[in-house]
Short mmCIF file of C-alpha atoms and ligand atoms in Angstrom, two decimals:
data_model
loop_
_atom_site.label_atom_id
_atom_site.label_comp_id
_atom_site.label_asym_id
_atom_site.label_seq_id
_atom_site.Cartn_x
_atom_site.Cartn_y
_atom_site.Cartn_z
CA UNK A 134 94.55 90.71 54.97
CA UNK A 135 96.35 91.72 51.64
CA UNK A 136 94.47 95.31 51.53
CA UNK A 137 95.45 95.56 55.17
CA UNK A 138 99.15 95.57 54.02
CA UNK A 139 98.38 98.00 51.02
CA UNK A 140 97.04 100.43 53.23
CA UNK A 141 99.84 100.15 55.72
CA UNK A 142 102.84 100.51 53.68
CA UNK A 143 102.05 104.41 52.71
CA UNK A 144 101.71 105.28 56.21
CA UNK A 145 104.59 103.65 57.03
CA UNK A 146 106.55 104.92 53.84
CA UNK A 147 106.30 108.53 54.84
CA UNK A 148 107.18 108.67 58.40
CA UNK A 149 110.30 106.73 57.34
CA UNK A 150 110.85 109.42 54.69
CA UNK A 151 110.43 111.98 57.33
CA UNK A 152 112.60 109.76 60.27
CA UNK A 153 115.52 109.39 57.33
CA UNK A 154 115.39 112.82 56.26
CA UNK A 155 116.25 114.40 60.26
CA UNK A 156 119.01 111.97 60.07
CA UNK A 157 120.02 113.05 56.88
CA UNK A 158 120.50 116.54 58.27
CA UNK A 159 121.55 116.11 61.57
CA UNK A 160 123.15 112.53 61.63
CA UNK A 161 121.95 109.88 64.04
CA UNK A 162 119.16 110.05 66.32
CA UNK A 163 118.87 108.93 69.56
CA UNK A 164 116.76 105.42 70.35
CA UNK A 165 114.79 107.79 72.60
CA UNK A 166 114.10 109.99 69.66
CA UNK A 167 113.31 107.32 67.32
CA UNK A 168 111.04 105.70 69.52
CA UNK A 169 108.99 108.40 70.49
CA UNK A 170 108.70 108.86 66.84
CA UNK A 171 107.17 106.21 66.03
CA UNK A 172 105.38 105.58 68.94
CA UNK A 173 103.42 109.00 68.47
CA UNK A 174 103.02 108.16 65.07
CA UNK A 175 101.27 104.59 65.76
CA UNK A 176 98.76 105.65 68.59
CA UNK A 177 97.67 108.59 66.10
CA UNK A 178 96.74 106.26 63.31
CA UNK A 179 96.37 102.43 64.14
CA UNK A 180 94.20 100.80 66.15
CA UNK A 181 96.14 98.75 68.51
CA UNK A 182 94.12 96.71 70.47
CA UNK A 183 92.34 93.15 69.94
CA UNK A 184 92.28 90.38 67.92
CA UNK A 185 92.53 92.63 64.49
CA UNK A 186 94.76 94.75 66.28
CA UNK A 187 98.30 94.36 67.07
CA UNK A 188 98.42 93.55 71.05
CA UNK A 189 95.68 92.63 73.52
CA UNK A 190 96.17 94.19 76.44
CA UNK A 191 94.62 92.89 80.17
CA UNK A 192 91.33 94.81 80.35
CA UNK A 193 90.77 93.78 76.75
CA UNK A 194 91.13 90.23 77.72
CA UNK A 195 88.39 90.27 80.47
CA UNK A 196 86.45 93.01 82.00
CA UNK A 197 87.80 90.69 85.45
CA UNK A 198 91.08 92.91 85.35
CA UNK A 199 89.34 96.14 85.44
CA UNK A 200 87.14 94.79 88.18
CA UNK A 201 90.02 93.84 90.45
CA UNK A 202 91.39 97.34 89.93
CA UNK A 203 88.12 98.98 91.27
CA UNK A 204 87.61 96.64 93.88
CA UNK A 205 91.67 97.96 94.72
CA UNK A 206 90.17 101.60 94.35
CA UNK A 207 86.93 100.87 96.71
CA UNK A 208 88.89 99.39 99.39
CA UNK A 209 91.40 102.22 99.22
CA UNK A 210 88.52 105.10 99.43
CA UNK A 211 86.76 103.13 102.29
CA UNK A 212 90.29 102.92 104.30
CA UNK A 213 90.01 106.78 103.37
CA UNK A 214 87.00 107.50 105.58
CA UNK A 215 85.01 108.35 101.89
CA UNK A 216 86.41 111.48 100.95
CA UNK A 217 84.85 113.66 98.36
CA UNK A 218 85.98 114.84 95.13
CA UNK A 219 88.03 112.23 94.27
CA UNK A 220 89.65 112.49 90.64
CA UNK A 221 90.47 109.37 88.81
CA UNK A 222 93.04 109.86 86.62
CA UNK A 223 94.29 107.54 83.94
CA UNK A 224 97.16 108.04 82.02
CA UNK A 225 97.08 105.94 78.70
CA UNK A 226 93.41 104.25 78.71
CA UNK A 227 93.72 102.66 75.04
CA UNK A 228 90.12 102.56 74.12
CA UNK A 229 88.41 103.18 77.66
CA UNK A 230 87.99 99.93 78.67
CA UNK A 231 89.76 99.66 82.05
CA UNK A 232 87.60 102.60 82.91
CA UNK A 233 84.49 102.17 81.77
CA UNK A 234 84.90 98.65 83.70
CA UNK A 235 86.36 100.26 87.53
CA UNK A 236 83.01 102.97 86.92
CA UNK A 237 80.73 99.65 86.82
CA UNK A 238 82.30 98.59 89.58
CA UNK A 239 82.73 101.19 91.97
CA UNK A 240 78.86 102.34 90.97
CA UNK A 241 78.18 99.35 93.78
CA UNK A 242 79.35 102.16 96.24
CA UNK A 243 77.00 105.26 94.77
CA UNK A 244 78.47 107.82 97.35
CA UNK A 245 82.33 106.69 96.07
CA UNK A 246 80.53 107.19 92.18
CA UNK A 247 79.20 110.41 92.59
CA UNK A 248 82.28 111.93 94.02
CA UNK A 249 84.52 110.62 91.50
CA UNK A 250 85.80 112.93 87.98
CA UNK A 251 87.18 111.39 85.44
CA UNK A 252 90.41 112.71 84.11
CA UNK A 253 92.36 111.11 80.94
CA UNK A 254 95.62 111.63 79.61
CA UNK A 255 95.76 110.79 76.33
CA UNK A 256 97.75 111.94 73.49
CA UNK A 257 95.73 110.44 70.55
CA UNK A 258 93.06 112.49 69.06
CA UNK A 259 92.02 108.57 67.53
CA UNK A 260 91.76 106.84 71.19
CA UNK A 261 90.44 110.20 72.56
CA UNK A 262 87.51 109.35 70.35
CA UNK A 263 87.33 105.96 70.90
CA UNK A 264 87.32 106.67 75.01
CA UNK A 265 84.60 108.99 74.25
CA UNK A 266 82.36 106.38 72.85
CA UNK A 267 83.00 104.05 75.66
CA UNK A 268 82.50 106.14 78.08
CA UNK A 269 79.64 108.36 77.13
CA UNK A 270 77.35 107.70 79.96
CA UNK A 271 80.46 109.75 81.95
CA UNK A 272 82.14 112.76 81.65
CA UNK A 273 85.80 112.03 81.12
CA UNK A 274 87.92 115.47 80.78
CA UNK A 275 91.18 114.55 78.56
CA UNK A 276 94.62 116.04 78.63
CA UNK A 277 97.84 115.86 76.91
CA UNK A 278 99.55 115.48 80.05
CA UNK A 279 99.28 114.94 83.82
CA UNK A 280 100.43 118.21 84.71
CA UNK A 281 97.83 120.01 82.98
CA UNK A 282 95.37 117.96 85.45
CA UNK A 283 94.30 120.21 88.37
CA UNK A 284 95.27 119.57 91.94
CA UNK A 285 92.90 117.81 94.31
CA UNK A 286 93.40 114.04 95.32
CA UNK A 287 94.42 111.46 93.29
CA UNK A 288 93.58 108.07 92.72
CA UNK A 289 96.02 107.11 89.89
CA UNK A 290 96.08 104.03 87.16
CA UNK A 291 98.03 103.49 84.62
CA UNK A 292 98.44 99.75 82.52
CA UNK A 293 100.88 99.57 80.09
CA UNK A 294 101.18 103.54 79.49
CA UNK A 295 104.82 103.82 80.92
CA UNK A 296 106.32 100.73 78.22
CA UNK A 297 105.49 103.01 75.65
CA UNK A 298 107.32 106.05 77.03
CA UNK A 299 110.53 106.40 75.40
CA UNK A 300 114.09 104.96 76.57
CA UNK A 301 117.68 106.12 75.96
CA UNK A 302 119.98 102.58 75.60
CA UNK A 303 123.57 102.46 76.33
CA UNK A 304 126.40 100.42 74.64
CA UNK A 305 129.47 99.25 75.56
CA UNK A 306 131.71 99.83 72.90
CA UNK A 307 135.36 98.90 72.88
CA UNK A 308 136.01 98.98 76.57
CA UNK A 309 133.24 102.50 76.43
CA UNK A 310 130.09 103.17 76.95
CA UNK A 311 128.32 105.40 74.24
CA UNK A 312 124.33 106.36 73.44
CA UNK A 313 122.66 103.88 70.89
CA UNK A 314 121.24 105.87 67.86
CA UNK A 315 119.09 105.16 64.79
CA UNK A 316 121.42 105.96 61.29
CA UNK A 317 119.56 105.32 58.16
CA UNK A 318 121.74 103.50 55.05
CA UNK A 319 120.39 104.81 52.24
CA UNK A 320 121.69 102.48 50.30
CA UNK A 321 119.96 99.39 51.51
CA UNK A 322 117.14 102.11 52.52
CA UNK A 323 116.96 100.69 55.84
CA UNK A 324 117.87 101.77 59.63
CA UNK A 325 120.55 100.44 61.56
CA UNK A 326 122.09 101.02 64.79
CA UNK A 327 125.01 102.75 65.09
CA UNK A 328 126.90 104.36 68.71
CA UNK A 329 127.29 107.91 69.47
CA UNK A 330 129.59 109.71 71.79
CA UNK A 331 128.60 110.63 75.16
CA UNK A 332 128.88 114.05 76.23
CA UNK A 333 128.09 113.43 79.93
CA UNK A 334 129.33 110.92 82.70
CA UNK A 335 127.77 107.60 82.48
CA UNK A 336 128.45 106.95 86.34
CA UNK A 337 125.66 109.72 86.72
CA UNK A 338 123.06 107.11 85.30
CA UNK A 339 124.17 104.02 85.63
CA UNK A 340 124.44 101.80 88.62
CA UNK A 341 128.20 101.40 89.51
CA UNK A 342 128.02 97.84 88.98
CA UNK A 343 127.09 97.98 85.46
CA UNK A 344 130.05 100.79 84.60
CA UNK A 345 132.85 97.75 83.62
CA UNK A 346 130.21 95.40 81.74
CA UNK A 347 132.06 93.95 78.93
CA UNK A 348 131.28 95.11 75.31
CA UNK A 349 128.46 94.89 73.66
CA UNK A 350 126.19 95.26 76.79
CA UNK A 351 123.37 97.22 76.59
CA UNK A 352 121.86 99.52 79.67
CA UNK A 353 118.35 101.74 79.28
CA UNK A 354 117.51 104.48 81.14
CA UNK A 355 113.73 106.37 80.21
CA UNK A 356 113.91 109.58 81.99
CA UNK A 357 110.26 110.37 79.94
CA UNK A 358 108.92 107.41 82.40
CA UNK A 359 110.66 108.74 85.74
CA UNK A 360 109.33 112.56 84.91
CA UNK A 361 105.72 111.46 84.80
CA UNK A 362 106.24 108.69 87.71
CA UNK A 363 107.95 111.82 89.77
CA UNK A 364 104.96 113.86 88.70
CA UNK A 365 102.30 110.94 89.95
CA UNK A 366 104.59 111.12 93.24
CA UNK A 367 104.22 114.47 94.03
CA UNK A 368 100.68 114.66 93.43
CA UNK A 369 100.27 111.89 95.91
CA UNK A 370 102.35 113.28 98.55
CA UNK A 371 100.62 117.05 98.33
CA UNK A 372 97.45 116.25 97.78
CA UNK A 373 96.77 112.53 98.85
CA UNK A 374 95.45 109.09 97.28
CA UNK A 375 97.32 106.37 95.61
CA UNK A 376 98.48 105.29 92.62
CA UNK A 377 98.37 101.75 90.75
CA UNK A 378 100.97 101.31 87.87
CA UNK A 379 100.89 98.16 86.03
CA UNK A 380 103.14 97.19 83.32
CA UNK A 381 105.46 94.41 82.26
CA UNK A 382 109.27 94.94 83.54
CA UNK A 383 111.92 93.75 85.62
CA UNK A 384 112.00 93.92 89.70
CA UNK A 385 115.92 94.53 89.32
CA UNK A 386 117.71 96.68 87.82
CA UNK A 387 119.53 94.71 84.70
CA UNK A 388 121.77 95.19 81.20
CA UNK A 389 120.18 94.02 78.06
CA UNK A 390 118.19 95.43 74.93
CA UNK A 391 114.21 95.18 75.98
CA UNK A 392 113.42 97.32 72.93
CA UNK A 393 111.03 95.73 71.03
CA UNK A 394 108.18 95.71 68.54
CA UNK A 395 104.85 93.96 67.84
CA UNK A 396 102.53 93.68 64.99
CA UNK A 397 99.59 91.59 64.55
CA UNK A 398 100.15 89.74 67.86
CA UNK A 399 103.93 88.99 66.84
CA UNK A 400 107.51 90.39 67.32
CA UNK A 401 108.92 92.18 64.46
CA UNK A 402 111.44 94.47 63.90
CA UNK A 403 111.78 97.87 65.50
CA UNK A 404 113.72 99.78 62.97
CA UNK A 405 111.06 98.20 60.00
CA UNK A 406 108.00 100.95 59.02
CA UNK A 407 108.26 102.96 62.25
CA UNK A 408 104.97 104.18 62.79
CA UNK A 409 103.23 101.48 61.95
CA UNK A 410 103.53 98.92 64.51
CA UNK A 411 103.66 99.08 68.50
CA UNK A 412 107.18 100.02 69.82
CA UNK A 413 107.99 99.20 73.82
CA UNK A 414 110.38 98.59 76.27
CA UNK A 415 110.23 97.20 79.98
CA UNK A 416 109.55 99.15 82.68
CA UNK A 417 112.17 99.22 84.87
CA UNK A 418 110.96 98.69 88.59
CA UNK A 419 113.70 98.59 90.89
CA UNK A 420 114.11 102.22 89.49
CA UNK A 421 110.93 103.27 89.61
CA UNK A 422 110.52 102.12 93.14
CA UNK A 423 114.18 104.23 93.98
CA UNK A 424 112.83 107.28 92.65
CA UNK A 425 109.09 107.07 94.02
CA UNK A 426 110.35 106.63 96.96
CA UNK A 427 111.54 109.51 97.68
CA UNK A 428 108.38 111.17 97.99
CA UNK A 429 106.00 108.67 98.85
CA UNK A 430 105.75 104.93 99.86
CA UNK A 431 105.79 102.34 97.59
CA UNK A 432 104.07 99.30 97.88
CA UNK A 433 105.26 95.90 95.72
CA UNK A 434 106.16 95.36 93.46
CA UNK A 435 104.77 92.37 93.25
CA UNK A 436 103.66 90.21 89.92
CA UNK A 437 100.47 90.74 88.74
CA UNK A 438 99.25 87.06 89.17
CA UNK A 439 100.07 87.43 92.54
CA UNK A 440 98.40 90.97 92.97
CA UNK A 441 95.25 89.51 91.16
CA UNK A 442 94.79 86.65 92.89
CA UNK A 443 95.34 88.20 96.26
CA UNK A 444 92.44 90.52 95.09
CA UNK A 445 90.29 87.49 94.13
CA UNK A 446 90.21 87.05 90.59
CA UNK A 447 89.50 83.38 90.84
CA UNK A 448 86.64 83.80 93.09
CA UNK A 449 85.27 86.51 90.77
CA UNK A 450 85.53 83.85 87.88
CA UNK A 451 84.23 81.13 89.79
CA UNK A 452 80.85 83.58 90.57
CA UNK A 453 80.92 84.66 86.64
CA UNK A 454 81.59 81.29 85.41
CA UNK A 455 77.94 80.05 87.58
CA UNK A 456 75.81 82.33 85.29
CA UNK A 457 77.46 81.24 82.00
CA UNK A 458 76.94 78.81 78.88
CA UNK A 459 79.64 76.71 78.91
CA UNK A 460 80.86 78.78 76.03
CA UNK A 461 81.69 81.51 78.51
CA UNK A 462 82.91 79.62 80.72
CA UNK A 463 85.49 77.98 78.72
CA UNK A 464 86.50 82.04 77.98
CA UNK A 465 86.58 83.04 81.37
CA UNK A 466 89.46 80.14 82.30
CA UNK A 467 91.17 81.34 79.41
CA UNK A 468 91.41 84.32 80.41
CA UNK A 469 92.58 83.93 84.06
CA UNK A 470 95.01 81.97 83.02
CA UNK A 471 96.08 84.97 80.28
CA UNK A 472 95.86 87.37 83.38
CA UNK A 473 97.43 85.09 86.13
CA UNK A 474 99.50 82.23 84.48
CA UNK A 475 103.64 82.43 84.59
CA UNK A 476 103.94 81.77 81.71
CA UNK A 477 101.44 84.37 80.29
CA UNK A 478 100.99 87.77 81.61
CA UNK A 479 100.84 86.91 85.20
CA UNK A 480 104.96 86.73 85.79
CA UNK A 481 106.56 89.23 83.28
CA UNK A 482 103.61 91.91 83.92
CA UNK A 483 104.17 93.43 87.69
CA UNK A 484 102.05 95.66 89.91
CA UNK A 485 103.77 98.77 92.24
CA UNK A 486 101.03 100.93 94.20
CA UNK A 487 102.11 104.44 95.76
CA UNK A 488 100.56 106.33 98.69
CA UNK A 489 101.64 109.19 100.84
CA UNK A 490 103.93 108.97 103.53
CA UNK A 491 101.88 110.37 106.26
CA UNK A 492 98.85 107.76 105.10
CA UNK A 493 98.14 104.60 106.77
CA UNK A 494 95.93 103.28 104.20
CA UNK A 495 97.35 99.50 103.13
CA UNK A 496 96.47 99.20 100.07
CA UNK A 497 94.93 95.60 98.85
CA UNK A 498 97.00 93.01 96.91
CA UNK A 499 100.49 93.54 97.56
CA UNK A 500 100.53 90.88 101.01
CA UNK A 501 102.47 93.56 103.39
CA UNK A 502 103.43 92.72 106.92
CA UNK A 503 101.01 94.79 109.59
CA UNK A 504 104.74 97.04 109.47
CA UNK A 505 103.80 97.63 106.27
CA UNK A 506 106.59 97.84 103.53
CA UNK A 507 109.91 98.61 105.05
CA UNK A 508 111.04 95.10 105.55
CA UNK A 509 111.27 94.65 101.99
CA UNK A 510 113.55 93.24 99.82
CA UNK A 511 114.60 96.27 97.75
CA UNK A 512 117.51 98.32 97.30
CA UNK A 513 119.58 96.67 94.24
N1 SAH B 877 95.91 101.30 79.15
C1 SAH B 877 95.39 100.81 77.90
C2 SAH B 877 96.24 101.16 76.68
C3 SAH B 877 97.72 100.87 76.70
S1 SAH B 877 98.53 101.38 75.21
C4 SAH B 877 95.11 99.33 77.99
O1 SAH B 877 95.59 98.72 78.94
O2 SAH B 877 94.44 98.79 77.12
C5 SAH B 877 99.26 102.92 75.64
C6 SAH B 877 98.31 104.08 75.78
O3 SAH B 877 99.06 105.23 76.18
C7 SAH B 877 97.56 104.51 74.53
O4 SAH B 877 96.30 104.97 74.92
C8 SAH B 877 98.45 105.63 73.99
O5 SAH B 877 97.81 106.48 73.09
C9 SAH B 877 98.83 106.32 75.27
N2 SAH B 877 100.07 107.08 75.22
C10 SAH B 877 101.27 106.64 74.77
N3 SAH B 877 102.22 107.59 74.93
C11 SAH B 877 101.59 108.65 75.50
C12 SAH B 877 102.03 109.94 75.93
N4 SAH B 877 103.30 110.31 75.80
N5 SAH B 877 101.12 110.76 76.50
C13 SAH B 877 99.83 110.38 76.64
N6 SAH B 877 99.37 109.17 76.26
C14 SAH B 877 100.22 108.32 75.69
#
């Protein structure tokens, strides 16, 4: 434990050297700027994941999750007519475990295996390894980004890449709204927040409801997130497929500060040793959904207990839980109720699936009338 912290501080030291000296030269940087910062920072050097990790993510809790998900691929490719040369592209994968657990799956349907490639986008030279090791009975291609993947269908997942994606925040400020920045006081060594001046209309980002919010609200926009979610939107409308994005957000579009930062399974301060812990915000759905939209149609979203369940989770557990020591057993409740429960990941975490518009495949898991999605509940 105490030569964990030794070894962190250093790490931590210089890339808040480096972070204070930009603002030393060119005054405050943006909260988008800052957290992309640190973000790229933490993915190149920690490990994340798991219990000695930071943050346990869903397919590290059970190997149920990633199941689910290629059960949600299978049915998908089936409703397809089971095309060929289908690539499956993740963007994120951590350490390859979501993947390595929808190949096991899908290899149940060997035709749907053997026409699938395996394309990763991944930023981390570290995780880039560590997907390599868990996946070396494939042949994963990586990228730095998803444009850089060739054309040809899609089938799409991505869990918990878009919270890490960088956000610009918004604060009211004496009857105005101005961009939150990072300032360092080199005094107290430390950063703070400070407000900058806008040098663009806030109505062009920002709901009209939200423009007279009283002071001191906060409203985040991540155009990084809507790029890459445009980008997974056009793929799927040229070229055909679907996408599944999970992640932990809001339905609606709301004010408030979701920044925030997580180290050894607890919250902890975001402007504290950038670099050196995880650094998120929420994904913001009712957005998403508006822009995706526009090329393709969007399906939920809808929680991801509910998306689970609907997919069979418990029935899978019940069917694991009849081969195992009790031992096991006692882990597999644990974690459906991690994966499924309210008041775990099952409520905050939510599930939105894309397909193209001129495709009549219904994807599983999001409980759509036989009119499929356009009685929905959306528009904010
Ligand atoms: N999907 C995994 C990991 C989630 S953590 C899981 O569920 O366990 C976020 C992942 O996204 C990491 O693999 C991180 O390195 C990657 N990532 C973050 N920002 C990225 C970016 N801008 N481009 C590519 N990958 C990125």
């Amino acid at each position: 434990m105490h030569e964990k912290k030794h070894r962190k501080a250093p790490e931590g030291a210089s890339l808040t050297k480096q972070i204070a000296a930009r603002i030393q030269e060119q005054g405050p940087i943006t909260v988008a700027e800052y957290m992309e910062t640190a973000a790229a920072h933490y993915y190149a050097t920690r490990t994340p994941f798991g219990e000695e990790g930071d943050f346990t993510t869903s397919p590290e809790i059970s190997q149920m999750f990633g199941e689910m998900i290629g059960a949600w691929l299978v049915d998908i490719w089936l409703q397809m007519g089971q095309p060929e040369n289908v690539q499956l592209i993740e963007l994120g994968p951590g350490r390859g475990t979501l993947m390595a657990d929808i190949m096991r799956t899908i290899s149940s349907w060997p035709a749907f295996k053997s026409s699938v490639s395996i394309h990763m986008i991944e930023n981390s030279p570290q995780l880039r390894q560590a997907q390599a090791t868990t996946l070396k009975n494939y042949r994963p291609t990586w990228y730095d980004r998803l444009d850089e993947v060739p054309a040809g269908l899609n089938f799409i997942v991505a869990n918990e890449f878009f919270d890490a994606l960088p956000i610009h925040q918004f604060k009211k400020v004496k009857g105005e709204w101005k961009e939150r920045a990072v300032d360092y006081d080199e005094v107290e060594n430390t950063f703070r927040f400070t407000t900058v001046p806008l040098d663009f209309d806030v109505a062009s980002i920002m709901p009209e409801g939200f423009l007279k919010a009283p002071d001191g609200c906060i409203f985040e926009v991540s155009p990084s997130s809507l790029s890459v979610l445009d980008q997974i939107s056009a793929r799927i409308s040229e070229n055909g497929g679907a996408a599944l994005i999970v992640d932990y957000g809001h339905s609606e579009t709301g004010l408030g500060d979701t920044l925030q930062s997580v180290a050894a399974h607890n919250y902890s301060d975001a402007l504290e040793n950038p670099g050196t812990k995880d650094i998120t915000a929420h994904v913001d759905f009712a957005t998403f959904k508006t822009v995706a939209s526009q090329r393709v149609r969007v399906h939920g979203p809808v929680t991801q207990g509910e998306f689970l369940k609907s997919l069979g989770i418990e029935q899978r557990g019940e069917s694991l839980a009849a081969n195992a020591t009790d031992e096991q057993r006692r882990d597999i409740i644990h974690a459906l109720q991690r994966l499924t429960a309210t008041a775990e990941m099952g409520s905050l975490f939510k599930v939105m699936g894309l397909t193209p518009h001129s495709s009549d495949v219904r994807p599983a898991g999001f409980n759509e009338s036989e009119e499929g999605d356009e009685i929905s509940d959306d528009t904010p």
